[in-house]
Every structure is written in structure tokens, then in C-alpha cells.
PDB file of C-alpha atoms in Angstrom:
ATOM      1  CA  MET A   1       1.964 -29.707 -47.967  1.00 48.00           C
ATOM      2  CA  LYS A   2       4.419 -29.659 -44.888  1.00 48.00           C
ATOM      3  CA  LYS A   3       4.891 -25.790 -45.245  1.00 50.00           C
ATOM      4  CA  ILE A   4       0.921 -25.137 -45.240  1.00 49.00           C
ATOM      5  CA  PHE A   5       0.591 -27.310 -42.224  1.00 41.00           C
ATOM      6  CA  GLN A   6       3.293 -25.321 -40.439  1.00 46.00           C
ATOM      7  CA  THR A   7       1.962 -21.899 -41.539  1.00 44.00           C
ATOM      8  CA  SER A   8      -1.554 -22.836 -40.374  1.00 44.00           C
ATOM      9  CA  LEU A   9      -0.052 -24.020 -37.099  1.00 41.00           C
ATOM     10  CA  ALA A  10       1.867 -20.599 -36.785  1.00 41.00           C
ATOM     11  CA  ILE A  11      -1.142 -18.599 -37.553  1.00 43.00           C
ATOM     12  CA  LEU A  12      -3.445 -20.417 -35.129  1.00 37.00           C
ATOM     13  CA  ALA A  13      -0.762 -20.053 -32.418  1.00 37.00           C
ATOM     14  CA  LEU A  14      -0.465 -16.265 -32.937  1.00 34.00           C
ATOM     15  CA  SER A  15      -4.330 -15.803 -32.893  1.00 36.00           C
ATOM     16  CA  PHE A  16      -4.564 -17.688 -29.462  1.00 34.00           C
ATOM     17  CA  VAL A  17      -1.617 -15.328 -28.144  1.00 31.00           C
ATOM     18  CA  PHE A  18      -3.467 -12.103 -29.312  1.00 32.00           C
ATOM     19  CA  THR A  19      -6.814 -13.421 -28.164  1.00 31.00           C
ATOM     20  CA  ALA A  20      -5.115 -14.119 -24.622  1.00 33.00           C
ATOM     21  CA  CYS A  21      -3.560 -10.643 -24.586  1.00 34.00           C
ATOM     22  CA  SER A  22      -6.437  -8.711 -25.574  1.00 33.00           C
ATOM     23  CA  THR A  23      -8.740  -6.795 -23.246  1.00 34.00           C
ATOM     24  CA  PRO A  24     -12.207  -8.023 -22.736  1.00 36.00           C
ATOM     25  CA  GLN A  25     -14.819  -6.277 -24.868  1.00 34.00           C
ATOM     26  CA  ASN A  26     -18.047  -6.883 -22.913  1.00 33.00           C
ATOM     27  CA  THR A  27     -16.956  -6.168 -19.274  1.00 32.00           C
ATOM     28  CA  ASN A  28     -19.543  -5.168 -16.760  1.00 33.00           C
ATOM     29  CA  THR A  29     -18.119  -1.999 -15.225  1.00 30.00           C
ATOM     30  CA  THR A  30     -20.955  -0.812 -13.161  1.00 32.00           C
ATOM     31  CA  PRO A  31     -19.374   0.763 -10.072  1.00 34.00           C
ATOM     32  CA  SER A  32     -20.625  -0.319  -6.757  1.00 37.00           C
ATOM     33  CA  THR A  33     -21.224   1.940  -3.737  1.00 41.00           C
ATOM     34  CA  GLU A  34     -20.313  -0.661  -1.167  1.00 46.00           C
ATOM     35  CA  THR A  35     -16.799  -2.155  -1.254  1.00 47.00           C
ATOM     36  CA  SER A  36     -16.129  -5.698  -0.100  1.00 46.00           C
ATOM     37  CA  ALA A  37     -12.807  -6.579   1.459  1.00 48.00           C
ATOM     38  CA  THR A  38     -10.791  -7.554  -1.414  1.00 61.00           C
ATOM     39  CA  SER A  39      -8.466  -4.371  -1.682  1.00 77.00           C
ATOM     40  CA  VAL A  40      -9.582  -0.900   0.001  1.00 86.00           C
ATOM     41  CA  SER A  41      -8.093   2.423  -0.308  1.00 89.00           C
ATOM     42  CA  ARG A  42      -7.556   4.373   2.891  1.00 91.00           C
ATOM     43  CA  GLY A  43      -9.710   7.028   1.659  1.00 94.00           C
ATOM     44  CA  LYS A  44     -12.711   4.877   2.435  1.00 95.00           C
ATOM     45  CA  PHE A  45     -12.184   5.139   6.063  1.00 97.00           C
ATOM     46  CA  VAL A  46     -11.322   8.692   6.345  1.00 97.00           C
ATOM     47  CA  GLY A  47     -14.045  10.455   8.568  1.00 98.00           C
ATOM     48  CA  THR A  48     -15.916  10.284  11.657  1.00 98.00           C
ATOM     49  CA  TRP A  49     -17.677   6.809  12.356  1.00 98.00           C
ATOM     50  CA  THR A  50     -19.977   5.858  15.017  1.00 98.00           C
ATOM     51  CA  LEU A  51     -19.859   2.213  16.267  1.00 98.00           C
ATOM     52  CA  THR A  52     -23.706   1.262  16.519  1.00 98.00           C
ATOM     53  CA  ASN A  53     -23.737  -2.366  17.060  1.00 98.00           C
ATOM     54  CA  VAL A  54     -21.650  -5.188  18.143  1.00 97.00           C
ATOM     55  CA  THR A  55     -22.607  -8.774  17.365  1.00 97.00           C
ATOM     56  CA  TYR A  56     -20.832 -12.234  17.477  1.00 96.00           C
ATOM     57  CA  ASP A  57     -20.352 -14.732  14.756  1.00 96.00           C
ATOM     58  CA  GLY A  58     -19.288 -18.151  15.943  1.00 95.00           C
ATOM     59  CA  LEU A  59     -18.951 -16.924  19.556  1.00 95.00           C
ATOM     60  CA  VAL A  60     -21.492 -16.957  22.507  1.00 92.00           C
ATOM     61  CA  PRO A  61     -22.531 -13.315  23.238  1.00 89.00           C
ATOM     62  CA  ASN A  62     -20.224 -11.638  25.848  1.00 84.00           C
ATOM     63  CA  ALA A  63     -17.895 -14.531  25.650  1.00 89.00           C
ATOM     64  CA  VAL A  64     -15.061 -12.005  25.229  1.00 94.00           C
ATOM     65  CA  GLN A  65     -14.807  -9.544  28.201  1.00 94.00           C
ATOM     66  CA  ASN A  66     -11.818  -7.286  26.905  1.00 96.00           C
ATOM     67  CA  VAL A  67     -11.309  -5.880  23.484  1.00 97.00           C
ATOM     68  CA  PHE A  68      -8.485  -3.437  22.649  1.00 97.00           C
ATOM     69  CA  ASP A  69      -7.051  -3.923  26.120  1.00 96.00           C
ATOM     70  CA  GLN A  70      -9.600  -1.431  27.272  1.00 96.00           C
ATOM     71  CA  GLY A  71     -13.180  -2.811  27.899  1.00 94.00           C
ATOM     72  CA  ALA A  72     -16.084  -5.224  26.874  1.00 96.00           C
ATOM     73  CA  PRO A  73     -17.164  -4.983  23.295  1.00 97.00           C
ATOM     74  CA  SER A  74     -20.386  -3.586  24.569  1.00 95.00           C
ATOM     75  CA  ALA A  75     -18.626  -0.683  26.156  1.00 96.00           C
ATOM     76  CA  PHE A  76     -17.711   0.433  22.634  1.00 98.00           C
ATOM     77  CA  ILE A  77     -21.357   0.763  21.480  1.00 98.00           C
ATOM     78  CA  GLY A  78     -21.937   4.527  20.786  1.00 98.00           C
ATOM     79  CA  SER A  79     -18.178   5.485  20.531  1.00 98.00           C
ATOM     80  CA  THR A  80     -16.917   7.552  17.925  1.00 98.00           C
ATOM     81  CA  TRP A  81     -13.916   6.877  15.723  1.00 98.00           C
ATOM     82  CA  LYS A  82     -12.281   9.802  13.675  1.00 98.00           C
ATOM     83  CA  PHE A  83      -9.805   8.708  10.904  1.00 98.00           C
ATOM     84  CA  THR A  84      -7.771  11.415   9.227  1.00 98.00           C
ATOM     85  CA  ASN A  85      -6.044  10.855   5.826  1.00 96.00           C
ATOM     86  CA  SER A  86      -2.634  11.326   7.543  1.00 97.00           C
ATOM     87  CA  GLY A  87      -3.113   8.072   9.547  1.00 97.00           C
ATOM     88  CA  ASN A  88      -3.849   9.948  12.843  1.00 97.00           C
ATOM     89  CA  GLY A  89      -6.969   9.152  14.766  1.00 98.00           C
ATOM     90  CA  VAL A  90      -8.833   9.139  18.054  1.00 98.00           C
ATOM     91  CA  TYR A  91     -11.824   7.131  19.429  1.00 98.00           C
ATOM     92  CA  THR A  92     -13.840   8.245  22.195  1.00 98.00           C
ATOM     93  CA  LEU A  93     -16.175   6.219  24.402  1.00 98.00           C
ATOM     94  CA  THR A  94     -19.437   7.208  25.578  1.00 97.00           C
ATOM     95  CA  ASN A  95     -18.310   7.572  29.016  1.00 95.00           C
ATOM     96  CA  GLY A  96     -15.802  10.314  27.641  1.00 96.00           C
ATOM     97  CA  GLN A  97     -12.589   8.298  27.481  1.00 96.00           C
ATOM     98  CA  SER A  98     -10.604   8.914  24.542  1.00 97.00           C
ATOM     99  CA  GLN A  99      -7.614   7.134  22.875  1.00 98.00           C
ATOM    100  CA  THR A 100      -5.182   8.601  20.157  1.00 98.00           C
ATOM    101  CA  ILE A 101      -4.288   5.877  17.603  1.00 98.00           C
ATOM    102  CA  PHE A 102      -2.415   5.834  14.429  1.00 98.00           C
ATOM    103  CA  TRP A 103      -4.241   3.770  11.874  1.00 98.00           C
ATOM    104  CA  SER A 104      -3.638   2.077   8.224  1.00 96.00           C
ATOM    105  CA  VAL A 105      -5.075  -0.273   5.777  1.00 96.00           C
ATOM    106  CA  PHE A 106      -3.392  -3.694   5.307  1.00 94.00           C
ATOM    107  CA  ASN A 107      -4.362  -5.119   1.877  1.00 90.00           C
ATOM    108  CA  GLY A 108      -3.152  -8.463   0.912  1.00 78.00           C
ATOM    109  CA  GLY A 109      -1.851 -11.578   2.529  1.00 72.00           C
ATOM    110  CA  THR A 110      -4.212 -14.600   3.463  1.00 81.00           C
ATOM    111  CA  THR A 111      -6.242 -12.326   5.898  1.00 79.00           C
ATOM    112  CA  GLY A 112      -7.650  -9.974   3.152  1.00 88.00           C
ATOM    113  CA  THR A 113      -8.044  -6.330   3.780  1.00 93.00           C
ATOM    114  CA  GLN A 114      -7.549  -5.347   7.500  1.00 95.00           C
ATOM    115  CA  LEU A 115      -7.853  -2.000   9.177  1.00 97.00           C
ATOM    116  CA  GLN A 116      -4.889  -1.752  11.527  1.00 96.00           C
ATOM    117  CA  PHE A 117      -4.217   0.641  14.471  1.00 98.00           C
ATOM    118  CA  LYS A 118      -1.727   1.261  17.351  1.00 98.00           C
ATOM    119  CA  LYS A 119      -2.730   3.009  20.519  1.00 98.00           C
ATOM    120  CA  LEU A 120      -0.462   6.209  21.093  1.00 98.00           C
ATOM    121  CA  TYR A 121       0.299   7.623  24.321  1.00 97.00           C
ATOM    122  CA  GLU A 122       1.931  11.049  25.064  1.00 95.00           C
ATOM    123  CA  GLY A 123       5.184  11.048  23.643  1.00 95.00           C
ATOM    124  CA  ASP A 124       4.896   8.045  21.611  1.00 95.00           C
ATOM    125  CA  LYS A 125       5.776   7.917  17.943  1.00 95.00           C
ATOM    126  CA  ALA A 126       3.870   5.523  15.769  1.00 95.00           C
ATOM    127  CA  LYS A 127       6.992   3.974  14.277  1.00 95.00           C
ATOM    128  CA  ASN A 128       8.312   3.228  17.800  1.00 96.00           C
ATOM    129  CA  VAL A 129       5.038   1.396  19.040  1.00 97.00           C
ATOM    130  CA  GLN A 130       5.364  -2.355  18.183  1.00 95.00           C
ATOM    131  CA  GLU A 131       1.777  -3.538  19.278  1.00 96.00           C
ATOM    132  CA  GLY A 132      -1.461  -3.052  17.747  1.00 97.00           C
ATOM    133  CA  TYR A 133      -4.616  -4.326  16.680  1.00 97.00           C
ATOM    134  CA  ARG A 134      -6.090  -5.812  13.162  1.00 96.00           C
ATOM    135  CA  LEU A 135      -9.431  -5.790  12.310  1.00 97.00           C
ATOM    136  CA  ASN A 136     -10.876  -7.553   9.194  1.00 96.00           C
ATOM    137  CA  VAL A 137     -12.746  -5.507   6.841  1.00 96.00           C
ATOM    138  CA  GLY A 138     -16.130  -6.870   6.077  1.00 95.00           C
ATOM    139  CA  THR A 139     -17.581  -3.951   4.122  1.00 95.00           C
ATOM    140  CA  VAL A 140     -17.010  -0.326   3.608  1.00 95.00           C
ATOM    141  CA  SER A 141     -19.187   2.268   2.025  1.00 95.00           C
ATOM    142  CA  GLY A 142     -19.816   6.021   1.986  1.00 93.00           C
ATOM    143  CA  THR A 143     -22.253   5.381   4.725  1.00 97.00           C
ATOM    144  CA  GLY A 144     -21.316   2.334   6.731  1.00 98.00           C
ATOM    145  CA  MET A 145     -18.770  -0.250   7.421  1.00 97.00           C
ATOM    146  CA  THR A 146     -18.388  -3.613   9.177  1.00 98.00           C
ATOM    147  CA  LEU A 147     -15.096  -4.694  10.913  1.00 98.00           C
ATOM    148  CA  MET A 148     -14.519  -8.156  12.321  1.00 97.00           C
ATOM    149  CA  SER A 149     -12.184  -9.096  15.292  1.00 96.00           C
ATOM    150  CA  PRO A 150     -11.102 -12.747  14.845  1.00 95.00           C
ATOM    151  CA  VAL A 151     -11.185 -14.890  18.250  1.00 95.00           C
ATOM    152  CA  ALA A 152      -9.866 -18.301  18.585  1.00 93.00           C
ATOM    153  CA  VAL A 153     -12.550 -20.750  19.345  1.00 92.00           C
ATOM    154  CA  GLY A 154     -11.201 -24.269  19.742  1.00 90.00           C
ATOM    155  CA  SER A 155      -9.792 -25.294  16.315  1.00 93.00           C
ATOM    156  CA  GLY A 156     -11.719 -22.618  14.474  1.00 94.00           C
ATOM    157  CA  THR A 157     -12.268 -18.974  14.514  1.00 94.00           C
ATOM    158  CA  GLY A 158     -15.144 -16.681  15.841  1.00 96.00           C
ATOM    159  CA  TYR A 159     -15.685 -12.933  15.194  1.00 97.00           C
ATOM    160  CA  ILE A 160     -16.807  -9.992  17.133  1.00 97.00           C
ATOM    161  CA  VAL A 161     -18.625  -7.935  14.401  1.00 98.00           C
ATOM    162  CA  TYR A 162     -18.441  -4.108  14.835  1.00 98.00           C
ATOM    163  CA  THR A 163     -21.060  -2.113  12.662  1.00 98.00           C
ATOM    164  CA  PHE A 164     -20.323   1.509  11.921  1.00 98.00           C
ATOM    165  CA  VAL A 165     -22.328   4.331  10.430  1.00 98.00           C
ATOM    166  CA  LYS A 166     -20.602   7.416   8.918  1.00 97.00           C
ATOM    167  CA  ALA A 167     -21.432  10.570  10.780  1.00 92.00           C
TER     168      ALA A 167
END
């Protein structure tokens, strides 16, 4: 009787192990055309984007007067951002002012996925530039993306929300 009990227990334990390690059989694998910010490949960003709108989440409109050490958020509306697969890029404001950047995607940490970039000036090498900017990725698809810049507000966080369309 003791051997039957031990054998039954061993079979039951093995069945749990095999069930836990097997792949799910009925998984929904429908691809999505829009990717949320869990983990995004850099290829999703490659191309030319136009910043079409700036909104505020948890902030009073126009509470932030300067972003990217360059100007008011509204000054970026209509700007074009070009991202190459090599990490080189440039953004151009509607007034014609351009800024060369080096960009990458940061997946992970408690912040989620972020698009990060450094401003490069003549003679700069990206590896030697220590300061840069990180924008939380809201969504990114083949036609549009939303990036959010966190701003400390009291004991919380508000966001400047940048909406882009792919050119």
C-alpha cells in the first residue's frame, strides 16, 4: 500500500512539472499594429516624424517654459524629427533651427520604455556627451507615436505629451 501511494505521488508530481513547463496551446497571437511601451525595438522609431500636438497631463498648460534646453513646448509643434537606424538623428523646428542628436531606446527599469537622446554639437562624439533627455514612450506604431516628458509636480508627476505622425 505504501509503494502505491509513493508511486501515485511521484506520478502526480511529474504531471505538475510537465504541465508547468509546457507551452500554452490556446494562446491568442493576433499581432497588433500599435505597440505600447512594454518593450519596443529601435526599428519602430526609424524614419521621419512630425510633432503635431503638445498637451499636458497633470500640468497646467504652459506651466513649463523650456524643454530640451531650447524653447517652449509649443515651439516644437510642426518640428520634424529624423531617426536613422544607426542612432544618428536631427530635429528641425519650424523656424529652421536644427539640432543634431544621437538617440537610442531604453527598455527596462521601473520607467518602462523610453526614447533617449543627446544633443551633439560640431566635434562632439556621442560617447563623450554625458547629458541627455529621456521621454517615456506611450505608444508607437507605423503611423504615429506618443512620447511623454515627466515633470515633477509637488509630490507627484505630470507629463508634457508629444504626439507625432510619421511622414
